[in-house]
mmCIF file of C-alpha atoms in Angstrom:
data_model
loop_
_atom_site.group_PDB
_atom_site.id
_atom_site.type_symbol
_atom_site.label_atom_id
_atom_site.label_comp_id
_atom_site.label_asym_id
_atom_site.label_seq_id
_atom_site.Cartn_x
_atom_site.Cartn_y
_atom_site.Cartn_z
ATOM 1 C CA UNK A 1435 0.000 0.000 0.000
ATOM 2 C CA UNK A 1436 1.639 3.243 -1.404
ATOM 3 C CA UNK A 1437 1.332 5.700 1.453
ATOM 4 C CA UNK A 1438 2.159 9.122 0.391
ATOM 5 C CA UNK A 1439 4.700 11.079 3.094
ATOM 6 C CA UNK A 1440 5.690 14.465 1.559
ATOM 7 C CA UNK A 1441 6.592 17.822 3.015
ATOM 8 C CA UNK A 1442 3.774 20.542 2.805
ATOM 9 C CA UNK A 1443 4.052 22.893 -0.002
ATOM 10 C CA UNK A 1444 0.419 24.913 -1.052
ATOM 11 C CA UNK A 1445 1.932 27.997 -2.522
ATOM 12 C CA UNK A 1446 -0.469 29.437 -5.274
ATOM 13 C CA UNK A 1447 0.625 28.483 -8.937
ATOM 14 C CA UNK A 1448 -0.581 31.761 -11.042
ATOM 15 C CA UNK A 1449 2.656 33.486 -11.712
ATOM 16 C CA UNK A 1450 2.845 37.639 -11.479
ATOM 17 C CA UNK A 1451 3.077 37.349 -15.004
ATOM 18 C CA UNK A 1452 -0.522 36.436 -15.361
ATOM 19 C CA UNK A 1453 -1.318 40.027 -13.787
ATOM 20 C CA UNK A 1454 1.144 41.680 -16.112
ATOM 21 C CA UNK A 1455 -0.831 40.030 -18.810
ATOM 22 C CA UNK A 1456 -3.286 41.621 -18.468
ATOM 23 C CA UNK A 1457 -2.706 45.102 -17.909
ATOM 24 C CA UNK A 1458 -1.046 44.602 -21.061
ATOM 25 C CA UNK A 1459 -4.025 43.179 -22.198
ATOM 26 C CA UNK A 1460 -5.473 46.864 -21.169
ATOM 27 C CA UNK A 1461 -3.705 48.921 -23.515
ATOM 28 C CA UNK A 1462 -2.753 46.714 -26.349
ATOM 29 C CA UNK A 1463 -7.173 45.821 -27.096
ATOM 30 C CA UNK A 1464 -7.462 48.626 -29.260
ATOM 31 C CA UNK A 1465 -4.496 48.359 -31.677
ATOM 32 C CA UNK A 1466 -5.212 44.229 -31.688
ATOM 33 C CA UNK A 1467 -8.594 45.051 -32.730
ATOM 34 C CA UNK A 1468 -7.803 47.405 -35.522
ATOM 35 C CA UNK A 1469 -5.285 44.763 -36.845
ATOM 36 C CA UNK A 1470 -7.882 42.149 -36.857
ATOM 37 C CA UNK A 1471 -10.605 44.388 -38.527
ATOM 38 C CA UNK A 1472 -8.082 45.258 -41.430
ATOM 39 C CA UNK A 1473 -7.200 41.680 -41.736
ATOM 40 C CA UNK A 1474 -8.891 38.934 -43.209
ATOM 41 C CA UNK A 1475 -12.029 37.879 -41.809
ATOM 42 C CA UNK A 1476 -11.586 35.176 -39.433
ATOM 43 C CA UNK A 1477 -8.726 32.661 -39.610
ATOM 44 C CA UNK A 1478 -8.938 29.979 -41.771
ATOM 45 C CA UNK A 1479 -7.420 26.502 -40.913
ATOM 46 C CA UNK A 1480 -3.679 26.247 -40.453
ATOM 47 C CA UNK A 1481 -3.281 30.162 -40.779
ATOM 48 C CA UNK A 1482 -0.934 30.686 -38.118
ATOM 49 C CA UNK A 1483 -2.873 31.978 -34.734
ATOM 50 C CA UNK A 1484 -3.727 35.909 -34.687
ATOM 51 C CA UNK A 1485 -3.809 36.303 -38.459
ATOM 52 C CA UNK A 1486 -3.654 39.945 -39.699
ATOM 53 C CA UNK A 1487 -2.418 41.257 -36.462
ATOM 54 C CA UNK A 1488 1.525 42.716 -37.057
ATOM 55 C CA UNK A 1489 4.604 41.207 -36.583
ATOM 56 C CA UNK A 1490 5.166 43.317 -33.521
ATOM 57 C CA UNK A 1491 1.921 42.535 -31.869
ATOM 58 C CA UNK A 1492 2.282 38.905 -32.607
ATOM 59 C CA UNK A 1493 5.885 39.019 -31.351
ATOM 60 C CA UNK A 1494 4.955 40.679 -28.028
ATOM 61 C CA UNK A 1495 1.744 38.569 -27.192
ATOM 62 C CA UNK A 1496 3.758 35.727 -27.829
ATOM 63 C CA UNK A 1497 6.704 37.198 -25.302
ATOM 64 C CA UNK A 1498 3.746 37.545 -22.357
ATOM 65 C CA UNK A 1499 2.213 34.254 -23.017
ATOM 66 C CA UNK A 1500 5.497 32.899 -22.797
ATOM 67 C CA UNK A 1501 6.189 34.315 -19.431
ATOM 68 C CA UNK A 1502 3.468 33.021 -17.631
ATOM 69 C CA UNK A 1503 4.764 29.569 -19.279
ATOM 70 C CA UNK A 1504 6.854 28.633 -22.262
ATOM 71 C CA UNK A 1505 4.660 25.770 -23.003
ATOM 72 C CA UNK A 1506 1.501 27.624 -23.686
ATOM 73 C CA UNK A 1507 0.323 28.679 -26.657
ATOM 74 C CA UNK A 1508 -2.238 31.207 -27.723
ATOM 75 C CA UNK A 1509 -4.811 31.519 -30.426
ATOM 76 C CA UNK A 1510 -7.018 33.852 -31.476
ATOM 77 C CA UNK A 1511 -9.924 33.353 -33.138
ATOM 78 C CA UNK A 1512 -13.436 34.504 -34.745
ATOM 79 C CA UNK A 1513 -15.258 35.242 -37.683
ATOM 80 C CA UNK A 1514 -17.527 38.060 -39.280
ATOM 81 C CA UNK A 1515 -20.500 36.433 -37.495
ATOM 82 C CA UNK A 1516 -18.492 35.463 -34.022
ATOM 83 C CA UNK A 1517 -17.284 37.652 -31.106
ATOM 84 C CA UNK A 1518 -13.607 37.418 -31.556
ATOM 85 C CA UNK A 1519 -11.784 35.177 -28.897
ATOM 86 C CA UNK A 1520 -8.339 34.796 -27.841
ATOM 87 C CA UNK A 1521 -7.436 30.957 -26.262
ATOM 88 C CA UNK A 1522 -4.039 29.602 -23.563
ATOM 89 C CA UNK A 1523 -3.949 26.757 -23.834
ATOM 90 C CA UNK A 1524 -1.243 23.691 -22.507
ATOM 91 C CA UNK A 1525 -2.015 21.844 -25.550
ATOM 92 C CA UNK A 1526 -3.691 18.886 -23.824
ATOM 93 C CA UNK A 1527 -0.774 19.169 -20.777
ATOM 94 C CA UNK A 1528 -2.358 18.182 -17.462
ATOM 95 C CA UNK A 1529 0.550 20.444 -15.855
ATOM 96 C CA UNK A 1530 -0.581 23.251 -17.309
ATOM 97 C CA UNK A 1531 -4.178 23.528 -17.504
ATOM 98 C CA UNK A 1532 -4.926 24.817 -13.867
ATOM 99 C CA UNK A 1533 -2.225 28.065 -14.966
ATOM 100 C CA UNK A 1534 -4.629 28.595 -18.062
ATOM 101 C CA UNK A 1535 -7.696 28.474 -15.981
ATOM 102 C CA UNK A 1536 -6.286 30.797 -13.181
ATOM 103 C CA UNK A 1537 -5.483 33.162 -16.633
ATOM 104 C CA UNK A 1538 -8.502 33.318 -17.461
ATOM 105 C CA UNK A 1539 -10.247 33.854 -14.548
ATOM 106 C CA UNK A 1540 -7.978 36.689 -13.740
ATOM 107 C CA UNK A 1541 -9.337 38.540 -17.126
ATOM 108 C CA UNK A 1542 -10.708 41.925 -16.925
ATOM 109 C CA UNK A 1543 -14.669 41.917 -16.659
ATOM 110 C CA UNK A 1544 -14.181 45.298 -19.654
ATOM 111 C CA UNK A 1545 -12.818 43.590 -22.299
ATOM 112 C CA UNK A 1546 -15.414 44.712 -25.185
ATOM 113 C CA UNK A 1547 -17.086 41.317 -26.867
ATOM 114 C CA UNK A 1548 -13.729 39.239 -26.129
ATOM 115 C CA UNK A 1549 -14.093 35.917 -24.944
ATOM 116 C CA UNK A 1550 -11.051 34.095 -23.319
ATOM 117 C CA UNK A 1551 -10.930 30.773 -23.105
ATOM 118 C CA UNK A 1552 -8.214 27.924 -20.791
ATOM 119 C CA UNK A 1553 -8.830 25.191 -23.828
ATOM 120 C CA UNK A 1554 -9.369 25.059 -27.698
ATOM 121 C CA UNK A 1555 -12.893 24.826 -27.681
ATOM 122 C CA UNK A 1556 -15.218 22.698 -30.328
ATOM 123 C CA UNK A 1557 -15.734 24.349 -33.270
ATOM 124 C CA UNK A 1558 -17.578 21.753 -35.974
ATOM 125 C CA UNK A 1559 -17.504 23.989 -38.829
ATOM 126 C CA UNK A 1560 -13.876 23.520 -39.633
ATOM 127 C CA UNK A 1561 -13.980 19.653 -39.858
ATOM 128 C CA UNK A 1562 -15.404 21.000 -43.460
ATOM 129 C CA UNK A 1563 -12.550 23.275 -44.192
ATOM 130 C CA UNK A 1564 -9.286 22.626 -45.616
ATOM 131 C CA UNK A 1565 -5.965 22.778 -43.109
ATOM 132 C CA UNK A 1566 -2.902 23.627 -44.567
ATOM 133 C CA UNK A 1567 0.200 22.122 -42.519
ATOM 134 C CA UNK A 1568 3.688 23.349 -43.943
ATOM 135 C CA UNK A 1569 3.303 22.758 -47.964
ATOM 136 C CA UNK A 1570 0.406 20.392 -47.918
ATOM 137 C CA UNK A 1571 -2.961 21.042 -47.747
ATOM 138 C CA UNK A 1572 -6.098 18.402 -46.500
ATOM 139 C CA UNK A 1573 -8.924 18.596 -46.817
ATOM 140 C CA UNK A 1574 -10.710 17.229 -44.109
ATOM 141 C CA UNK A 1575 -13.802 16.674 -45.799
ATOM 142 C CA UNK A 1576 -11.984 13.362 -46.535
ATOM 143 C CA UNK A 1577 -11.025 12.138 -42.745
ATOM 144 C CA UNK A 1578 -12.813 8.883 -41.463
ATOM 145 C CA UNK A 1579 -12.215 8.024 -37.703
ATOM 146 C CA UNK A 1580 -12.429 4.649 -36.474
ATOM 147 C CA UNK A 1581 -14.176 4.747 -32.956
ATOM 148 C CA UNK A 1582 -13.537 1.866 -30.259
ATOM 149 C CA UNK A 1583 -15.627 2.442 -27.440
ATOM 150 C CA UNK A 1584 -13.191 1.232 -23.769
ATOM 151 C CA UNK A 1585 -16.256 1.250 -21.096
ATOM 152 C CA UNK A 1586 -13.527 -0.766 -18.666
ATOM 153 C CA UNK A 1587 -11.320 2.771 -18.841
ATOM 154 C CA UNK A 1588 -14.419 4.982 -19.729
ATOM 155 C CA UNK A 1589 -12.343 6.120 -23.196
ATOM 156 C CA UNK A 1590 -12.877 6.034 -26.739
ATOM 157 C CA UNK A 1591 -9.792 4.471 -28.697
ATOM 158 C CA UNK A 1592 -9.484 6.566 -31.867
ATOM 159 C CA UNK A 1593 -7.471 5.367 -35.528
ATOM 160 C CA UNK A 1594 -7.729 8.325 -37.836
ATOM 161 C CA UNK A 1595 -7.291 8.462 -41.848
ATOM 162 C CA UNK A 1596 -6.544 10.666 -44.397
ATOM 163 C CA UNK A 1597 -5.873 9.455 -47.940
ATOM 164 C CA UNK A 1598 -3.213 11.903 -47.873
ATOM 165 C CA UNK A 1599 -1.754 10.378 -44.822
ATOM 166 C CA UNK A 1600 0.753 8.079 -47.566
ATOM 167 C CA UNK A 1601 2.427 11.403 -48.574
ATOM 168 C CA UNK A 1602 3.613 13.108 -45.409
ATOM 169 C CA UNK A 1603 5.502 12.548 -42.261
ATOM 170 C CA UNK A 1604 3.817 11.291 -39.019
ATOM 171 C CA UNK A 1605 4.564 14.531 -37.481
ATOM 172 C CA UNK A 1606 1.692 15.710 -39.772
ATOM 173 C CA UNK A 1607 -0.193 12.965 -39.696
ATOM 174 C CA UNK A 1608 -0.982 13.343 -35.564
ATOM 175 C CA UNK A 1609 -1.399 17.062 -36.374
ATOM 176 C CA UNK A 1610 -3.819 16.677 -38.445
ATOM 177 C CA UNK A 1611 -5.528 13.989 -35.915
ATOM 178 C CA UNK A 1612 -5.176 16.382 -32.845
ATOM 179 C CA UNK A 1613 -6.655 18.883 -35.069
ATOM 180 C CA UNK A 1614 -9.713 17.249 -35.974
ATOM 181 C CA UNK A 1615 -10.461 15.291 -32.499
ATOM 182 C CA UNK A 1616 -10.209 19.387 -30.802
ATOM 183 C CA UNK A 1617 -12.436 20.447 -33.468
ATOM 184 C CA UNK A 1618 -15.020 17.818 -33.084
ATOM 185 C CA UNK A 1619 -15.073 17.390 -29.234
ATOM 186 C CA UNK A 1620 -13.080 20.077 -27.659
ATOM 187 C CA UNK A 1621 -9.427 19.932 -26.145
ATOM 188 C CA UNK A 1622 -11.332 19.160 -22.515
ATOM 189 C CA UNK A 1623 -13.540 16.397 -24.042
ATOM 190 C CA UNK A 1624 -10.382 15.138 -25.757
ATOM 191 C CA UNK A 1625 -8.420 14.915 -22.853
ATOM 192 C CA UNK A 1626 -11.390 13.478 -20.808
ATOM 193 C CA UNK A 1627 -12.390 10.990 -23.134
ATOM 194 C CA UNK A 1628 -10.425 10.056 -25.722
ATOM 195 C CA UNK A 1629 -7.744 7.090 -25.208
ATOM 196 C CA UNK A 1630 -4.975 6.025 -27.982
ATOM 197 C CA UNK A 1631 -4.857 7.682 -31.102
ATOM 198 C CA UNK A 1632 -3.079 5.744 -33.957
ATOM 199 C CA UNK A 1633 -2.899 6.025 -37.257
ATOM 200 C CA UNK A 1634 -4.162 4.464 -40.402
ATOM 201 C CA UNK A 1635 -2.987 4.324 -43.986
ATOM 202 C CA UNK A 1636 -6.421 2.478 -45.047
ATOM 203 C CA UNK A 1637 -9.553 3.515 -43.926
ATOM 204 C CA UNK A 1638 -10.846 1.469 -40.709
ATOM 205 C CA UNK A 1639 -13.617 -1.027 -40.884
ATOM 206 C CA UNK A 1640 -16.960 0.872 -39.716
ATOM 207 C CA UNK A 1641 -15.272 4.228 -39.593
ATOM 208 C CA UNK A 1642 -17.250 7.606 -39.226
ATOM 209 C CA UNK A 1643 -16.631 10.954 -39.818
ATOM 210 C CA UNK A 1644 -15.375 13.267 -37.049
ATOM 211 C CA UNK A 1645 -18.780 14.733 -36.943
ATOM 212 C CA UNK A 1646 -20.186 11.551 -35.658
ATOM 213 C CA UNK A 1647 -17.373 11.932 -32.783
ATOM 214 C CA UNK A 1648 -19.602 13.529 -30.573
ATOM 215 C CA UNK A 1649 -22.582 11.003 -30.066
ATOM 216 C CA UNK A 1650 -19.799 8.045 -29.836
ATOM 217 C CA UNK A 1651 -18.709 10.187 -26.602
ATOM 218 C CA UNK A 1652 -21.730 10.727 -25.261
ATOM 219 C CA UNK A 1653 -22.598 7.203 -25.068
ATOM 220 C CA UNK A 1654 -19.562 6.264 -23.099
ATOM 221 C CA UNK A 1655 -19.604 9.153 -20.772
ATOM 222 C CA UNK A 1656 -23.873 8.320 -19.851
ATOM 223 C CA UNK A 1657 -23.191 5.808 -17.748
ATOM 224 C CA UNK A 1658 -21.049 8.103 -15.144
ATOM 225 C CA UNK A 1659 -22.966 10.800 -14.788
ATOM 226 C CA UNK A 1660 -23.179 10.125 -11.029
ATOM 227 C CA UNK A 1661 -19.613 9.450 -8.942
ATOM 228 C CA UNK A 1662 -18.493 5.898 -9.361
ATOM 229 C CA UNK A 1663 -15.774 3.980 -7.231
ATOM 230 C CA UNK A 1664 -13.506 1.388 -8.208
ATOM 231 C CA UNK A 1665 -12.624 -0.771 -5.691
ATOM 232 C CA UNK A 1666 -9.467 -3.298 -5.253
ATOM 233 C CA UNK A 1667 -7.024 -5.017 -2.387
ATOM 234 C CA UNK A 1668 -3.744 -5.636 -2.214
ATOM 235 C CA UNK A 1669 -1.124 -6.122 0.889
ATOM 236 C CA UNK A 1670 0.317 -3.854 3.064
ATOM 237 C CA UNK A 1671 4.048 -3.988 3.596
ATOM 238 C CA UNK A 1672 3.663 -5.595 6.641
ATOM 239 C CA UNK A 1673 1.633 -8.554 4.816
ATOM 240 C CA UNK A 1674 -1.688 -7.349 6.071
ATOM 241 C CA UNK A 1675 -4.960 -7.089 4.057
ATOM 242 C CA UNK A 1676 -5.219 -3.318 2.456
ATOM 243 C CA UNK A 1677 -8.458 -2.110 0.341
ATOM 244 C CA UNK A 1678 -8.328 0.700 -1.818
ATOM 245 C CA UNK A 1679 -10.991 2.658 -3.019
ATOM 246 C CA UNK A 1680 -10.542 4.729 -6.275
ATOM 247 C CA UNK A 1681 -12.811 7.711 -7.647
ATOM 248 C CA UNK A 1682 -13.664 6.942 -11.546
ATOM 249 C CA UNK A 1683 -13.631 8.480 -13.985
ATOM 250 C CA UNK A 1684 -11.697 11.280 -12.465
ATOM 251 C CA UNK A 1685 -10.910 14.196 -14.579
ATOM 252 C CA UNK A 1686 -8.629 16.758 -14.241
ATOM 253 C CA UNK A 1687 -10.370 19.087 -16.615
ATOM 254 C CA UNK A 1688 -13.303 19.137 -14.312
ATOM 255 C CA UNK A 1689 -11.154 20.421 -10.835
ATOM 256 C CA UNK A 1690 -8.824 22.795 -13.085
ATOM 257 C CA UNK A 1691 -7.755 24.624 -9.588
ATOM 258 C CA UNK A 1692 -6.921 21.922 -7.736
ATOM 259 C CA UNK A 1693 -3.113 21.490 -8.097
ATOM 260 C CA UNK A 1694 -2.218 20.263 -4.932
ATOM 261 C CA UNK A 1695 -2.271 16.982 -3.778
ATOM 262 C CA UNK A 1696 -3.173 16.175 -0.026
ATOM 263 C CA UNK A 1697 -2.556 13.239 1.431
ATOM 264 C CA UNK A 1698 -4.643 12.611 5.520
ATOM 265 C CA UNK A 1699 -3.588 9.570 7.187
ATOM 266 C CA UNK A 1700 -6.405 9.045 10.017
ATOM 267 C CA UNK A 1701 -5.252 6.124 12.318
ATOM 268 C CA UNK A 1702 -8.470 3.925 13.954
ATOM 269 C CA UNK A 1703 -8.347 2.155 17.474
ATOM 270 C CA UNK A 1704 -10.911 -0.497 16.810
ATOM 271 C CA UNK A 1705 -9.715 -3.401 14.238
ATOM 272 C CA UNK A 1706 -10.598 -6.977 12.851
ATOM 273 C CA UNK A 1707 -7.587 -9.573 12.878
ATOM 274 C CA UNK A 1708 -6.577 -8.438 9.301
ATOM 275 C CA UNK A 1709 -6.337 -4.599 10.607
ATOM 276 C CA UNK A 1710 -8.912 -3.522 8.898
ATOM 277 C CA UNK A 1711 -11.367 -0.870 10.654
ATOM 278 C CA UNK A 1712 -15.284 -2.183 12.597
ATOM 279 C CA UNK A 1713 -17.478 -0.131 14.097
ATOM 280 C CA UNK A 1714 -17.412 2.425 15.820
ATOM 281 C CA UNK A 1715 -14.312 3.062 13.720
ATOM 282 C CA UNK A 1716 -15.417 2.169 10.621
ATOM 283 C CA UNK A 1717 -18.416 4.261 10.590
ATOM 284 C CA UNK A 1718 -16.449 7.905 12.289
ATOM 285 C CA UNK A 1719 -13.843 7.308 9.353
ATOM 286 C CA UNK A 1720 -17.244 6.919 6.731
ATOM 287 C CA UNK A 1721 -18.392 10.450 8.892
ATOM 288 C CA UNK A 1722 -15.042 12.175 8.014
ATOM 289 C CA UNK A 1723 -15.413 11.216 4.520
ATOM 290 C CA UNK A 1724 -18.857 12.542 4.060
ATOM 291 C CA UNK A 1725 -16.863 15.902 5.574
ATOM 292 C CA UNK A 1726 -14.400 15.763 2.620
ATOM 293 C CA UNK A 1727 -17.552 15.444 -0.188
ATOM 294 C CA UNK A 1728 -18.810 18.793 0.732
ATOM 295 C CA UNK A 1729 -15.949 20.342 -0.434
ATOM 296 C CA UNK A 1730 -17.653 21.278 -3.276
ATOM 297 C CA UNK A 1731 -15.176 21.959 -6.491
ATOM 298 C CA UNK A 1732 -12.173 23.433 -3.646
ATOM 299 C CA UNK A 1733 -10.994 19.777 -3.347
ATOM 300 C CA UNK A 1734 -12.088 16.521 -4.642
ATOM 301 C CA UNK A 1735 -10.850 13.083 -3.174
ATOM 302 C CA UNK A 1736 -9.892 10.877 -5.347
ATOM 303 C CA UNK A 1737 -8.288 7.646 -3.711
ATOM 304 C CA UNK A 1738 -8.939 6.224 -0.018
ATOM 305 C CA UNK A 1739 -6.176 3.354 1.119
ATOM 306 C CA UNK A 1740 -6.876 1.355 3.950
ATOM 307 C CA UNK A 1741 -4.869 -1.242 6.437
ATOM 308 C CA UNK A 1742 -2.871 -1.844 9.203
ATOM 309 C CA UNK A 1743 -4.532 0.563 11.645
ATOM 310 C CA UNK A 1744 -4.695 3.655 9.064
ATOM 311 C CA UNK A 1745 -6.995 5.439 6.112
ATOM 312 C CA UNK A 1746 -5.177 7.492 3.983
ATOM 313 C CA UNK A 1747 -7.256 9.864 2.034
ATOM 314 C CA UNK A 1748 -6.262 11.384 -1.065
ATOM 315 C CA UNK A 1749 -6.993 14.958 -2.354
ATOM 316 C CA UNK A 1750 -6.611 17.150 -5.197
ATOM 317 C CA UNK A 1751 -7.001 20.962 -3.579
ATOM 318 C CA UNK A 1752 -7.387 24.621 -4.798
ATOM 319 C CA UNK A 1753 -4.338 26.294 -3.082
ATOM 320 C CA UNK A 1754 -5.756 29.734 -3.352
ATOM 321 C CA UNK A 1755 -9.153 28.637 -1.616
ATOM 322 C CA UNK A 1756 -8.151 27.926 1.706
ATOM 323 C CA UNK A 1757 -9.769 24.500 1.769
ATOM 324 C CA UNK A 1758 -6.140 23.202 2.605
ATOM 325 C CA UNK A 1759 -6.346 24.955 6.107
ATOM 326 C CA UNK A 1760 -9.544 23.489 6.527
ATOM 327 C CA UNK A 1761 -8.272 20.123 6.275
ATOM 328 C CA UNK A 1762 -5.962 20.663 8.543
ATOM 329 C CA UNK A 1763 -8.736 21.937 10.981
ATOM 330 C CA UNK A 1764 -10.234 18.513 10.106
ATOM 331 C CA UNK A 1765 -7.478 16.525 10.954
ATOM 332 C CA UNK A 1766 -6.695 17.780 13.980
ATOM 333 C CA UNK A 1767 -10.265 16.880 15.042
ATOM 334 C CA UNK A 1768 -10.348 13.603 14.662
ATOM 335 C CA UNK A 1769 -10.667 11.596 17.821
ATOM 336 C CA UNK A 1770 -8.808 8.127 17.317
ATOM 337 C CA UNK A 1771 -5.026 9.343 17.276
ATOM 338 C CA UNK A 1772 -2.795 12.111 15.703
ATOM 339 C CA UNK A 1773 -4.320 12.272 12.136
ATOM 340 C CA UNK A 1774 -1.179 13.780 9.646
ATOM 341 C CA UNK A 1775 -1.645 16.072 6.476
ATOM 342 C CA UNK A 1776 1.384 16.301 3.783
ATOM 343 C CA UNK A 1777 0.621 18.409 0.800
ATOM 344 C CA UNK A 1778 2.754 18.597 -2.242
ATOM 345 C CA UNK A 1779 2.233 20.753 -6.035
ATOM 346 C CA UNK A 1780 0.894 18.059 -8.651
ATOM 347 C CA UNK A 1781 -0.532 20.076 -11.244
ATOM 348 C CA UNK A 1782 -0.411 16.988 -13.723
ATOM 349 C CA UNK A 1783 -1.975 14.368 -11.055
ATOM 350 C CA UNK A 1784 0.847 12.526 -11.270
ATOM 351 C CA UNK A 1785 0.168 10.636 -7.975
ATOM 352 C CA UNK A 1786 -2.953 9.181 -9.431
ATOM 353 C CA UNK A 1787 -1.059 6.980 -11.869
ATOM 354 C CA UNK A 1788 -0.789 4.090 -10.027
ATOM 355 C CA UNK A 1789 -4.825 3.973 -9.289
ATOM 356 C CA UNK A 1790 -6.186 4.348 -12.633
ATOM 357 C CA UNK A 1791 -7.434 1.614 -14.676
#
């Protein structure tokens, strides 16, 4: 039974950078907005992001962006009939997608008809467009995307095609693929939904167009509309019995705040032969949990472990909320021994590896 023992760290993850963004932001709308209007209408696929704006506009939004984090990337987008938008986004990075969201939370409430968004969101219309990638130009009209549903791992198992595939690198090939999968669902949806993308230089039996993406989705997400738990046991390392209870499907899109993990080990005083908890432990450690569900969207827990005389809850927490001070409050409360709370930064949820399915 991994039992997690690290040294508390809860410092808030939006860089001063994100500030300086926009006050930039402030002053640079109007001249961004002038570009835009004397550009083309809208960008078409593969232009490169913030067509028509100038070289030193492009230059210097892509100097800010970069400060809050070299790994995101920005995008803006719109057409004659749309508000015009601008996007961060980690490209489909776990690590980065709670520094997006904090951007864009952080954005001015006067900012004209602008809409800012933490993800590439679904746009269907350009699964009908062409997308030109270096010298070569698809048209994805012509994509087909086979579709294997995974209801053991709650993921759909994607194997794109493009006739056009047989004349360009695989570089090209999975950008055309991540393309078309963030056009048709979303880079959220993607990231909560989709499982291995390969590729295909014939077109797969019973494929579908990426339009038909969508309703494949939906059917695999219905059945966990309510919390589920996956449940499993294992041995402690002193041989004992251990259980281990696992939240699923977990998402990190859905907590985008909650960086931090949190680890409360809650010792109980009343045990079967295999140290596992009875009552009246057993039902004061199902009381604390109830406790940790009302959290609301300031912490979720994700993974209980259990044996040899301790629960070890696991939480994913908003640093900037105070809930971690809470839990701490919560701990100390508890009535069956010296309950202990390490926190630790894990933007990308790396500690859940070992639980998923």
């Amino acid at each position: 039974m991994g039992i997690f023992r690290r040294p508390r760290d809860t410092s808030a993850t939006a860089p001063p950078a994100v500030g300086e963004f926009w006050e930039w932001w402030g002053q640079a709308r109007p001249t961004i907005e002038s570009s835009l209007a004397g550009g083309p209408g809208g960008q078409e696929a593969g232009e490169p992001p913030g067509e028509g704006l100038s070289a030193d506009i492009v230059e210097e939004l892509s100097r800010r962006v970069h400060k809050i984090h070299p790994g995101l990337q920005w995008e803006i987008g719109g057409a004659e009939d749309r508000a015009p938008s601008l996007t961060l986004t980690g490209g489909g990075d776990p690590e980065l997608r709670g520094l997006a969201e904090r951007w864009v939370r952080a954005a001015p409430k006067t900012s004209g008809d602008w809409n800012f968004h933490p993800a590439r969101q679904a746009d269907p219309e350009m699964l009908s467009q062409d997308l030109v990638l270096g010298d070569h130009e698809f048209d994805l009209e012509y994509v087909r995307l086979g579709m294997r549903a995974d209801a053991g791992r709650a993921k759909v198992h994607i194997t794109a095609y493009h006739p056009d595939f047989l004349f360009v690198p695989e570089e090209q090939q999975r950008q055309v693929a991540s393309h078309v999968l963030d056009w048709a669902l979303g880079e959220d949806d993607v990231a909560r939904w989709i499982g291995d993308v390969t590729i295909a230089m014939e077109t797969p039996i019973d494929s579908l167009p990426p339009a038909m993406l969508g309703a494949v989705v939906e059917q695999v997400a219905e059945p966990f509309g309510e919390p589920a738990w996956l449940s499993g046991e294992g041995r402690t390392p002193r041989g004992h019995p251990a259980r281990v209870g696992a939240r699923f499907p977990l998402h990190r899109q859905d907590y985008p705040l909650c960086d931090v993990h949190v680890a409360i080990s809650v010792p109980y005083r009343h045990s079967n032969p295999d140290r596992l908890p009875v009552e009246p432990s057993s039902g004061a450690l199902h009381a604390f949990e109830k406790k940790l569900a009302k959290l609301g969207d300031r912490a979720v827990l994700a993974v209980r472990e259990t044996g040899d005389g301790l629960r070890v809850f696991h939480l994913y927490a908003d640093p900037d909320s105070g809930v971690v001070g809470e839990l701490d409050q919560l701990a100390a409360g508890w009535s069956e021994g010296k309950a202990k709370v390490a926190s630790t930064n894990d933007p990308g949820w790396k500690a859940l590896a070992p639980y998923r399915p």
